[in-house]
Coordinates of C-alpha atoms in Angstrom, one line a residue:
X1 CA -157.2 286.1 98.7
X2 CA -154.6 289.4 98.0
X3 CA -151.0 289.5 98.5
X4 CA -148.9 286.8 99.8
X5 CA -151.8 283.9 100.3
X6 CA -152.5 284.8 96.4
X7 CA -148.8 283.3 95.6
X8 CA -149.1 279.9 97.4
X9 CA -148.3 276.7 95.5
X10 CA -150.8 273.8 96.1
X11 CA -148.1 272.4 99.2
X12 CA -148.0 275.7 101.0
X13 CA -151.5 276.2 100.8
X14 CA -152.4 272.5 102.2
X15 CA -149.5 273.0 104.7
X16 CA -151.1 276.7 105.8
X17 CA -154.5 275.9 105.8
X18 CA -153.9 272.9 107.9
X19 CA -152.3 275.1 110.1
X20 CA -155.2 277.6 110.5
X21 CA -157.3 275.0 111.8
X22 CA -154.9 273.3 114.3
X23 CA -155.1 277.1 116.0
X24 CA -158.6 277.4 115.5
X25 CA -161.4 276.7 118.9
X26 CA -162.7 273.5 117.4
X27 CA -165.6 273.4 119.6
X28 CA -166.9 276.9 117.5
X29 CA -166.7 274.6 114.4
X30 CA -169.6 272.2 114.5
X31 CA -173.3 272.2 114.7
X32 CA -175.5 269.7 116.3
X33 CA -172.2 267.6 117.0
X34 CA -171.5 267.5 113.5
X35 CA -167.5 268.2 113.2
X36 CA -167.2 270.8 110.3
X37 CA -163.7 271.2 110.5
X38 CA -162.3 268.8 108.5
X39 CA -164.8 270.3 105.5
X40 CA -163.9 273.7 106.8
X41 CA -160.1 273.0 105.8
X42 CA -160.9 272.0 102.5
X43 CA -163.0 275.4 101.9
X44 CA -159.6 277.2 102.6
X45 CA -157.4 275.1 101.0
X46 CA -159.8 275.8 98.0
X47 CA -160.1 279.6 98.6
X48 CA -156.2 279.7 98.4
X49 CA -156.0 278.4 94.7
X50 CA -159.6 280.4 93.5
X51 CA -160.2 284.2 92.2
X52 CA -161.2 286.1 95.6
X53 CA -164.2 286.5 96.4
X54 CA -165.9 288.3 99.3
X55 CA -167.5 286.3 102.2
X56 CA -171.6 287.0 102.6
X57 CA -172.8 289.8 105.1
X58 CA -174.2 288.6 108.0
X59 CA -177.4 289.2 106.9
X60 CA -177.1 287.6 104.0
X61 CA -176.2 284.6 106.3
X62 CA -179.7 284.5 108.2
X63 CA -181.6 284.8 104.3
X64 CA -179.8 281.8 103.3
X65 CA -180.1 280.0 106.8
X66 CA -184.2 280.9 106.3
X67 CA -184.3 279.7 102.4
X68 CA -183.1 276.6 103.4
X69 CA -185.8 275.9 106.4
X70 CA -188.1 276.7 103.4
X71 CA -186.7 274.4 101.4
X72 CA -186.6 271.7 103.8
X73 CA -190.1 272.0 103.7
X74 CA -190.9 272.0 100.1
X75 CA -192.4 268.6 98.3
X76 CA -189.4 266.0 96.9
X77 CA -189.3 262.9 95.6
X78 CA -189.9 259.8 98.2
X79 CA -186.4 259.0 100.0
X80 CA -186.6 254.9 100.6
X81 CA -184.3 253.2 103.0
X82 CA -181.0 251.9 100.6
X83 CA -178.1 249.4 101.6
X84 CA -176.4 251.6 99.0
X85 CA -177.0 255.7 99.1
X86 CA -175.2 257.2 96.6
X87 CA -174.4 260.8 96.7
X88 CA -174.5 263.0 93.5
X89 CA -172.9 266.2 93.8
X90 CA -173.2 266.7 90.1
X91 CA -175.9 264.8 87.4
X92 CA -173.2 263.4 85.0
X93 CA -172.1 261.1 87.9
X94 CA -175.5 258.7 87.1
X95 CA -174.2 258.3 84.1
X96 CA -170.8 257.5 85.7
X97 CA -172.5 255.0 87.3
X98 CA -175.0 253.8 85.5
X99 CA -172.6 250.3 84.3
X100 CA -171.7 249.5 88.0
X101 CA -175.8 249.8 88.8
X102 CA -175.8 247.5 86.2
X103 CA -173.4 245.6 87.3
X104 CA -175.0 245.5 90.9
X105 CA -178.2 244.2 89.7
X106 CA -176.6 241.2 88.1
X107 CA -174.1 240.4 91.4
X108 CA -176.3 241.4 94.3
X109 CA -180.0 242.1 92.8
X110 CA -181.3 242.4 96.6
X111 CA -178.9 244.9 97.0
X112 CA -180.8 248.4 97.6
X113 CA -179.8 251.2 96.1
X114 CA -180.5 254.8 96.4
X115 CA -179.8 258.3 95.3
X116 CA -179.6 261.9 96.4
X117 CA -178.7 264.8 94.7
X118 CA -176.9 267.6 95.9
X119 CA -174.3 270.5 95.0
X120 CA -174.9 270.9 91.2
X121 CA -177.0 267.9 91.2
X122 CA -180.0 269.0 92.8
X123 CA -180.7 271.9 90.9
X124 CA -180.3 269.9 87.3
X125 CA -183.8 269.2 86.1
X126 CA -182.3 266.0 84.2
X127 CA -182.1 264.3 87.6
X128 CA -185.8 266.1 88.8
X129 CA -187.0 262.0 89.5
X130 CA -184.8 261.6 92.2
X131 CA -184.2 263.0 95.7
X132 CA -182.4 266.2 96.7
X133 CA -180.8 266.9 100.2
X134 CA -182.0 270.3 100.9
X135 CA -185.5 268.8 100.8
X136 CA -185.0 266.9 103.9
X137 CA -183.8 269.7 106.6
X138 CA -185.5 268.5 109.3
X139 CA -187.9 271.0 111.3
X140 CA -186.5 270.5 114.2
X141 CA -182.9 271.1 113.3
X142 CA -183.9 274.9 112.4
X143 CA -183.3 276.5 115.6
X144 CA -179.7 274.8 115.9
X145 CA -179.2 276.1 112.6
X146 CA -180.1 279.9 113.6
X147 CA -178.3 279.3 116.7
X148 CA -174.8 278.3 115.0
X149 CA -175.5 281.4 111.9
X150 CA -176.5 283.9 115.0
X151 CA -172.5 283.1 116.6
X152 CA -170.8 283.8 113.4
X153 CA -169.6 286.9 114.0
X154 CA -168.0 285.4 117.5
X155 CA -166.5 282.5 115.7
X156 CA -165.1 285.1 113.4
X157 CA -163.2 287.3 115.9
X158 CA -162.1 284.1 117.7
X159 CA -160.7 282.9 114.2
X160 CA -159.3 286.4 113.7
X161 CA -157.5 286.5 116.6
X162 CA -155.9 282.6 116.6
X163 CA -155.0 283.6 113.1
X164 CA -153.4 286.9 113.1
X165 CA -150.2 285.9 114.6
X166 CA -149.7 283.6 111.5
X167 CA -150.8 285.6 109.1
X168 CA -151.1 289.1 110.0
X169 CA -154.3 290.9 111.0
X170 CA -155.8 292.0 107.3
X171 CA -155.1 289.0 106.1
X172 CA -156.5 286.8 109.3
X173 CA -159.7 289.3 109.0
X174 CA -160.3 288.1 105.2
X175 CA -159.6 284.5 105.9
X176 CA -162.1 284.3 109.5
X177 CA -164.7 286.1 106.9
X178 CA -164.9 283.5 104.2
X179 CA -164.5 280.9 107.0
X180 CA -167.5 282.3 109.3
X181 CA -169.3 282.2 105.4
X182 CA -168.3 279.0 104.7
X183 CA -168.8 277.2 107.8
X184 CA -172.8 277.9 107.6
X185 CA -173.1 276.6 104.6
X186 CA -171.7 273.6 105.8
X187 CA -173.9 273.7 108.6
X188 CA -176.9 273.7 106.3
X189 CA -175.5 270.9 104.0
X190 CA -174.4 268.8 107.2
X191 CA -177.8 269.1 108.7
X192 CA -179.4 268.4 105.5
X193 CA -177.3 265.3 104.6
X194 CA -177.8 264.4 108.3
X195 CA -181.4 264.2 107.8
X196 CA -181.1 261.9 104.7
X197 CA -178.8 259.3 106.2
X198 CA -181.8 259.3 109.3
X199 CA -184.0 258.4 106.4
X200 CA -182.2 255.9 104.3
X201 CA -180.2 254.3 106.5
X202 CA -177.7 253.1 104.1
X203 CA -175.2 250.2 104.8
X204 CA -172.4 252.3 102.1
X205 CA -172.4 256.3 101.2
X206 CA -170.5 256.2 98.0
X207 CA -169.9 259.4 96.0
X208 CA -167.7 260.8 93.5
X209 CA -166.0 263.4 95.1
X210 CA -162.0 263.8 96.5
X211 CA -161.3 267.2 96.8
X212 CA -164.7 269.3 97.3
X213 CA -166.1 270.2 100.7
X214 CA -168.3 267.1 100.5
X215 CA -165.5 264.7 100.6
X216 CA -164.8 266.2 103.8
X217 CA -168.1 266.4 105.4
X218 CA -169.8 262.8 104.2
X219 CA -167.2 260.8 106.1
X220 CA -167.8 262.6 109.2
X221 CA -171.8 262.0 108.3
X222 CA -171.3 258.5 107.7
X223 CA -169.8 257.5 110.7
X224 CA -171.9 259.4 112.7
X225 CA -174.1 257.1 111.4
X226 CA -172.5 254.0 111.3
X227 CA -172.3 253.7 107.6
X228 CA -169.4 252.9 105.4
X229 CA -168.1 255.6 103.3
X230 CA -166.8 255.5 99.7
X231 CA -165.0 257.4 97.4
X232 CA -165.7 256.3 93.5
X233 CA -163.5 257.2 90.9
X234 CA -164.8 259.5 87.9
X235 CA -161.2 260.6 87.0
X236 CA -157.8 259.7 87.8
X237 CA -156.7 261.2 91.5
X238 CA -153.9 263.1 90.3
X239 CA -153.4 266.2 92.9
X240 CA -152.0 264.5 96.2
X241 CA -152.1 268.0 97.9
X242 CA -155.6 268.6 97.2
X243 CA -156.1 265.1 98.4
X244 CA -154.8 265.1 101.5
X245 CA -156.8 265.0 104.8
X246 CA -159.8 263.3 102.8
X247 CA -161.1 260.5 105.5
X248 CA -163.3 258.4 103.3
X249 CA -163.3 254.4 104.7
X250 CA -162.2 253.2 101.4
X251 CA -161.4 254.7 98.0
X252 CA -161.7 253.2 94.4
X253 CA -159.3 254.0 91.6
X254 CA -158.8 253.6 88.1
X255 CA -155.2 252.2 88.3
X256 CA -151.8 252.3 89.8
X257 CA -150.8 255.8 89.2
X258 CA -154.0 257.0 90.7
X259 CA -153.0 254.4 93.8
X260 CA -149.6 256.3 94.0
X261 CA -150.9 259.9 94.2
X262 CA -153.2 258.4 97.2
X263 CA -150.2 257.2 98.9
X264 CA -148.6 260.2 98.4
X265 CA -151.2 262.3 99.9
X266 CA -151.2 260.0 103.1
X267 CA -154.2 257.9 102.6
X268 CA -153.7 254.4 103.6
X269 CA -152.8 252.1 101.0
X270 CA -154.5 249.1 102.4
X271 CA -157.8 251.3 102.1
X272 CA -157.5 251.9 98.5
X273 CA -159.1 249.2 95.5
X274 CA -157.7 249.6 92.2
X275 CA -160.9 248.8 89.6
X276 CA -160.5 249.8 86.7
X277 CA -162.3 253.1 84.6
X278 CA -166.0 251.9 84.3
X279 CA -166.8 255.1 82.7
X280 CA -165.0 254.4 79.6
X281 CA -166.1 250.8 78.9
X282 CA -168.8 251.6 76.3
X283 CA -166.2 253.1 74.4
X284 CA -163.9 250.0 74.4
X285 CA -167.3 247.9 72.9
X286 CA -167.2 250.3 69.9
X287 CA -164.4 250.0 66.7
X288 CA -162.3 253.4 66.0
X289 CA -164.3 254.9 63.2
X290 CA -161.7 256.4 60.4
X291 CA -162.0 260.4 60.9
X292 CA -165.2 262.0 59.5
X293 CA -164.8 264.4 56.6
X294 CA -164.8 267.4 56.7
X295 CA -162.2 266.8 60.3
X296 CA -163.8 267.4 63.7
X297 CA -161.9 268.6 66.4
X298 CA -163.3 268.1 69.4
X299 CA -162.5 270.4 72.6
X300 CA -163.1 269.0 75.8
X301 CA -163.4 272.6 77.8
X302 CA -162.5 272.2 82.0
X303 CA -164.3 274.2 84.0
X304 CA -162.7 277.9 85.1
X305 CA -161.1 277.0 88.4
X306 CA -157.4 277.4 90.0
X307 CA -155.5 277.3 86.7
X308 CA -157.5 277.1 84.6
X309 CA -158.5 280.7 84.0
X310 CA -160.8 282.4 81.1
X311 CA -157.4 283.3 79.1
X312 CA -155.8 279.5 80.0
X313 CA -159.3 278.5 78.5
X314 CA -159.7 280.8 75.3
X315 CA -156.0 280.0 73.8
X316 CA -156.2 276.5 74.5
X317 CA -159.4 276.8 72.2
X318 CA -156.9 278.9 70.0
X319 CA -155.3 276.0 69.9
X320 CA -157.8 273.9 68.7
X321 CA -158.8 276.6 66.1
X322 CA -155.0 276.6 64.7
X323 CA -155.5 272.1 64.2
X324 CA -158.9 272.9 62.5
X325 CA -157.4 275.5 60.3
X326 CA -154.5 273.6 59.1
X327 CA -157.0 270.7 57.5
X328 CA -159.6 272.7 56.2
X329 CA -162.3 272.6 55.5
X330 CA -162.7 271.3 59.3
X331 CA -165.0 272.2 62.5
X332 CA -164.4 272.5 66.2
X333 CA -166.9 271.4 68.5
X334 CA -166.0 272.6 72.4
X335 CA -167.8 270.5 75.0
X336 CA -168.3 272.6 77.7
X337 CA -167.1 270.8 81.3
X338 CA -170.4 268.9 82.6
X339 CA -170.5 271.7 85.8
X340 CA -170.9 274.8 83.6
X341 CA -173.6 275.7 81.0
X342 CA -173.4 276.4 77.3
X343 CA -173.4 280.4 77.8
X344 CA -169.7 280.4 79.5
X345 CA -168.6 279.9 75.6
X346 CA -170.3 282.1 73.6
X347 CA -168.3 284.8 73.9
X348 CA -164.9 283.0 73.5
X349 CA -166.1 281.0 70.5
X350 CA -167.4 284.1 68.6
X351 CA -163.7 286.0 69.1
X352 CA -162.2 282.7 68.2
X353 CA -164.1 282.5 65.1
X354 CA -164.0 286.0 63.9
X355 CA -160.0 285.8 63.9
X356 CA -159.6 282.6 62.6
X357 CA -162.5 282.1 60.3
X358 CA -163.2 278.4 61.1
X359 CA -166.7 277.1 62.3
X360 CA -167.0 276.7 66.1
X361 CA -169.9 274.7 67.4
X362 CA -170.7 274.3 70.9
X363 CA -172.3 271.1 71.6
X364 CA -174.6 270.0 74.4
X365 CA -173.7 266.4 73.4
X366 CA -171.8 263.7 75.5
X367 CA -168.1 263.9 75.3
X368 CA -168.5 259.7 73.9
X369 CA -171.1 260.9 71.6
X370 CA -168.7 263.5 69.9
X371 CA -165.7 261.1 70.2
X372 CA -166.3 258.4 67.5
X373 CA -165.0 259.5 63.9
X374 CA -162.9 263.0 65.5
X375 CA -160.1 263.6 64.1
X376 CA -158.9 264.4 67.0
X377 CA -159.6 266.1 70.9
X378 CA -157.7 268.8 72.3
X379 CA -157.8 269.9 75.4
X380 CA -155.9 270.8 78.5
X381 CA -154.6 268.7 81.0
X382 CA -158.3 266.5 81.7
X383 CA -158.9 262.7 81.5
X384 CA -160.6 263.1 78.2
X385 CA -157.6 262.2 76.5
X386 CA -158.0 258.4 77.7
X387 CA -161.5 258.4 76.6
X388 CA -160.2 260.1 73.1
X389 CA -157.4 257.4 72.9
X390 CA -159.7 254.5 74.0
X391 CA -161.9 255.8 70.8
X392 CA -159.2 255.9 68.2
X393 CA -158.9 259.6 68.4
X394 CA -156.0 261.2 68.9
X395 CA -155.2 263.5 71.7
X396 CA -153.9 266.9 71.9
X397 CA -152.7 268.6 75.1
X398 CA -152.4 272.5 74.6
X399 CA -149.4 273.8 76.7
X400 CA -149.7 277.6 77.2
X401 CA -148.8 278.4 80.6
X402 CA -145.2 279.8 80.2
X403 CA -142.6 278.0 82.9
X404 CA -145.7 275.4 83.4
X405 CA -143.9 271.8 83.6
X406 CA -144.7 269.5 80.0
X407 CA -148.4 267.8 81.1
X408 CA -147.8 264.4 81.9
X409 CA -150.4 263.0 79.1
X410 CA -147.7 264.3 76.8
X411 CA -144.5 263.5 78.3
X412 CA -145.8 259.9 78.6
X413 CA -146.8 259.5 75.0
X414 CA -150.3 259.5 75.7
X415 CA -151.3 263.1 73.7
X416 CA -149.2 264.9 71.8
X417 CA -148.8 268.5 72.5
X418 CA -149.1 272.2 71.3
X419 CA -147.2 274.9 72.5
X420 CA -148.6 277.6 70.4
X421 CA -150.8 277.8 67.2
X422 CA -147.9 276.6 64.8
X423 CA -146.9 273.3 66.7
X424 CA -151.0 272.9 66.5
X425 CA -151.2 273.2 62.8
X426 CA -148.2 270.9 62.2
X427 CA -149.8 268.1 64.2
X428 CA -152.9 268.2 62.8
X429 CA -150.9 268.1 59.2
X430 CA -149.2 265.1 60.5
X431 CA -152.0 263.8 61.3
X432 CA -153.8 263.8 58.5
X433 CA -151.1 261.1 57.0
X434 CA -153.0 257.4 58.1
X435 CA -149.6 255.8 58.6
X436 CA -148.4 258.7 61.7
X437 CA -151.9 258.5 62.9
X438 CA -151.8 254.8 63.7
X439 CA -148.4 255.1 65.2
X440 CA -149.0 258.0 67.5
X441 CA -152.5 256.0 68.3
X442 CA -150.9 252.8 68.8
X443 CA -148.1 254.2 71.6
X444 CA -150.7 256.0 73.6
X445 CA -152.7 252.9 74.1
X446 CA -150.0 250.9 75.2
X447 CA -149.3 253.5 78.0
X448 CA -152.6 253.5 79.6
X449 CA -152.8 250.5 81.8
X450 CA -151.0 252.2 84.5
X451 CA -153.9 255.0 84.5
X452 CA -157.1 252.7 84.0
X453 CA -156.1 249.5 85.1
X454 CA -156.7 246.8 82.7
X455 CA -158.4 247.5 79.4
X456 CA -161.0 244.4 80.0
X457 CA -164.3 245.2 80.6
X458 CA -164.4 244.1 84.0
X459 CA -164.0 247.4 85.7
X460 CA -167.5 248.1 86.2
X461 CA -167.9 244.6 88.1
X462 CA -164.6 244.7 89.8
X463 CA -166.6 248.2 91.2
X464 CA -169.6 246.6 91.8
X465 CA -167.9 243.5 93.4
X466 CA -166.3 246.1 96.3
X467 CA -170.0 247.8 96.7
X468 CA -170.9 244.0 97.7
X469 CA -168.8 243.4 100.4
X470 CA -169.0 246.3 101.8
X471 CA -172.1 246.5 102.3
X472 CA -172.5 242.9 103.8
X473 CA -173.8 243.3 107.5
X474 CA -170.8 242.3 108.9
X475 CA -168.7 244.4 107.3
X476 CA -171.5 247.8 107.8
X477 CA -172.0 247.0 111.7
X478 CA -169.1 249.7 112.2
X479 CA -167.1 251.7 110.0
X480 CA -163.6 250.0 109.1
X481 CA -161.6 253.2 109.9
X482 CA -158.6 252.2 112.0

């Protein structure tokens, strides 16, 4: 987006978009009765907070329309009916779940469950044993999807036209282009999710997902048909604008605050379980290891979105460089974000390198692997600090948007933070005494409950124990949506 829609904070941008689609012809905005809308929103909320980007020629459309009848027709793993169909929009979220499986098979070992991969997910190799969506477009969906990719260029002028008046004509031209983009690709993924709920016939759809496109689009699947839908937590719902308007059944949380942000964003309260942070319990079954020597720092990088820009990412890696430095002879190892590869850091880590002279690693290990015997994580604003403080490291939150509000990690105690290269330095000194380490270690732990829930190893079967009832028959004859 340019001019005026570039400037919009995250309420104006929920409170616009919303807007455009209350003016839009909602019966140009689905596909084989599947309401896109909702996902359509999303995609524009989104597009407001992104870099611009230019919407796909027309046809450019149809080639992607055809590559996905191919691939609907290309060999996949078998897709088995499930009680429980989980939906994996990236591959890190099986290991995410992977202690509430566990959990399942010791509560409800009848229970089915099953997996599909799509998004990220279905093109990671690491997951290649289990199903992906855009394998099960089924044949006789492909005309409908022609159909609704041949009346883009109407559903654009009709979109330009309810929009101009709000926006003004250039911008309303933009906008209708990277919605009449958008809204086939969710055609395709509706249709191809569609297909796989035919096929499994799943009692729950639970995914990790609260702000994406998908978290739009699989309620609207579910209770088309007449599944319960689900919203795991892998982090701690923190945005209630980029919330909002999400229309999952029921949603699962780590803790209170997360249960607050919910509220906040309008979900109903009585629809939302606090469990706990199953994702970090392996690390609560392990003792704090005194720091290595020579010091690791660990980064834990965030992906490049909204925010969080390629400058935002290479001075909070300054940042880390500036801690390393001040206990030398120490290392940094960045951990790129599980959605980006390796390659998105070379360039940044050699600069940093070659003005700082301190070795930068950047390691394809897991964030828990790399925790245990740090001497301490830095990062931006991510949940990695609770897994860093659960692990007896301690956590640094680099600060270096000017006229940004203090992170909350730090204003609460959890992390400590770093304004500029010389605050970094002088923590990591500090650090290095056992006596301030302890202390700083000791405060941030008391202030987690509120974000994870209870610290007792019970989150994973509190999570598993909500997968249970909902999927008893009773319960999946209807979805609970009031």
């Amino acid at each position: 987006m340019t001019g005026a829609l570039q400037k919009l904070d995250d309420p104006g941008a929920r409170e616009l978009a919303r807007d455009l689609l209350a003016r839009a012809p909602r019966e140009l905005l689905a596909v084989d009765d599947i309401d896109l809308a909702p996902a359509l929103e999303q995609a524009i909320f989104a597009a407001f907070r992104a870099p611009p980007h230019r919407a796909r020629a027309l046809p450019t459309t149809f080639a992607r329309v055809a590559r996905a009848a191919l691939d609907g027709l290309l060999p996949d793993a078998p897709m088995h009916g499930s009680d429980l169909l989980v939906v994996l929009l990236n591959s890190v979220h099986l290991q995410v779940f992977a202690p509430v499986r566990a959990a399942l098979a010791e509560m409800a070992p009848n229970l089915r469950v099953g997996f599909v991969r799509v998004s990220r997910a279905a093109a990671d190799t690491r997951a290649a044993d289990l199903p992906r969506a855009d394998r099960h477009l089924a044949r006789r969906k492909i005309p409908a999807l022609f159909r609704f990719a041949s009346r883009r260029p109407r559903i654009e002028a009709s979109l330009r036209d309810a929009w101009a008046p709000r926006v003004g004509a250039p911008a309303a031209g933009r906008l209708a282009g990277l919605a009449g983009d958008s809204l086939v690709r969710l055609g395709i993924e509706g249709l191809q999710l569609d297909a796989v709920l035919q096929a499994a016939r799943p009692r729950v759809v639970a995914t990790y997902d609260e702000i994406n496109a998908y978290s739009r689009l699989l309620p609207v699947l579910a209770d088309r048909h007449g599944a319960v839908c689900l919203d795991l937590p892998h982090a701690e719902a923190a945005n209630p604008h980029a919330i909002s308007g999400v229309r999952y059944d029921w949603m699962a949380v780590f803790g209170r605050r997360a249960a607050e942000v919910l509220a906040t964003s309008g979900f109903p309260p009585d629809r939302v379980v606090e469990v706990g942070a199953a994702r970090f319990e392996t690390l609560l079954k392990r003792h704090a290891a005194a720091p290595d020597s020579p010091p690791r720092i660990v980064m834990a990088a965030q992906s490049e979105t909204g925010p969080m820009t390629r400058q935002t990412r290479a001075r909070i890696l300054q940042i880390a460089v500036a801690a390393a430095a001040a206990v030398r002879p120490a290392v940094v190892q960045v951990r790129p974000h599980p959605v980006e590869s390796a390659k998105a850091w070379v360039e940044i880590v050699s600069s940093a390198e070659r003005q700082a002279r301190v070795e930068v690693r950047i390691e394809e290990a897991e964030l828990h692997e790399l925790l245990p015997g740090a001497f301490a994580l830095v990062t931006g604003w991510s949940n990695s600090v609770f897994e860093a403080v659960i692990a007896g490291v301690p956590a640094i939150t680099a600060h270096v948007t000017p006229g940004a509000p203090v992170a909350s990690f730090a204003a609460e105690g959890i992390a400590l933070q770093a304004t500029s290269e010389n605050e970094a330095a002088a923590i990591a000194e500090r650090l290095s005494d056992a006596a301030e380490r302890g202390q700083v270690l000791s405060a941030a732990r008391e202030r987690l409950e509120p974000h994870l829930g209870p610290l007792d190893g019970q989150a994973a079967y509190r999570t598993a124990a909500l997968i249970k009832r909902l999927s008893e028959p009773a319960r999946a004859s209807g979805s609970p949506r009031e």
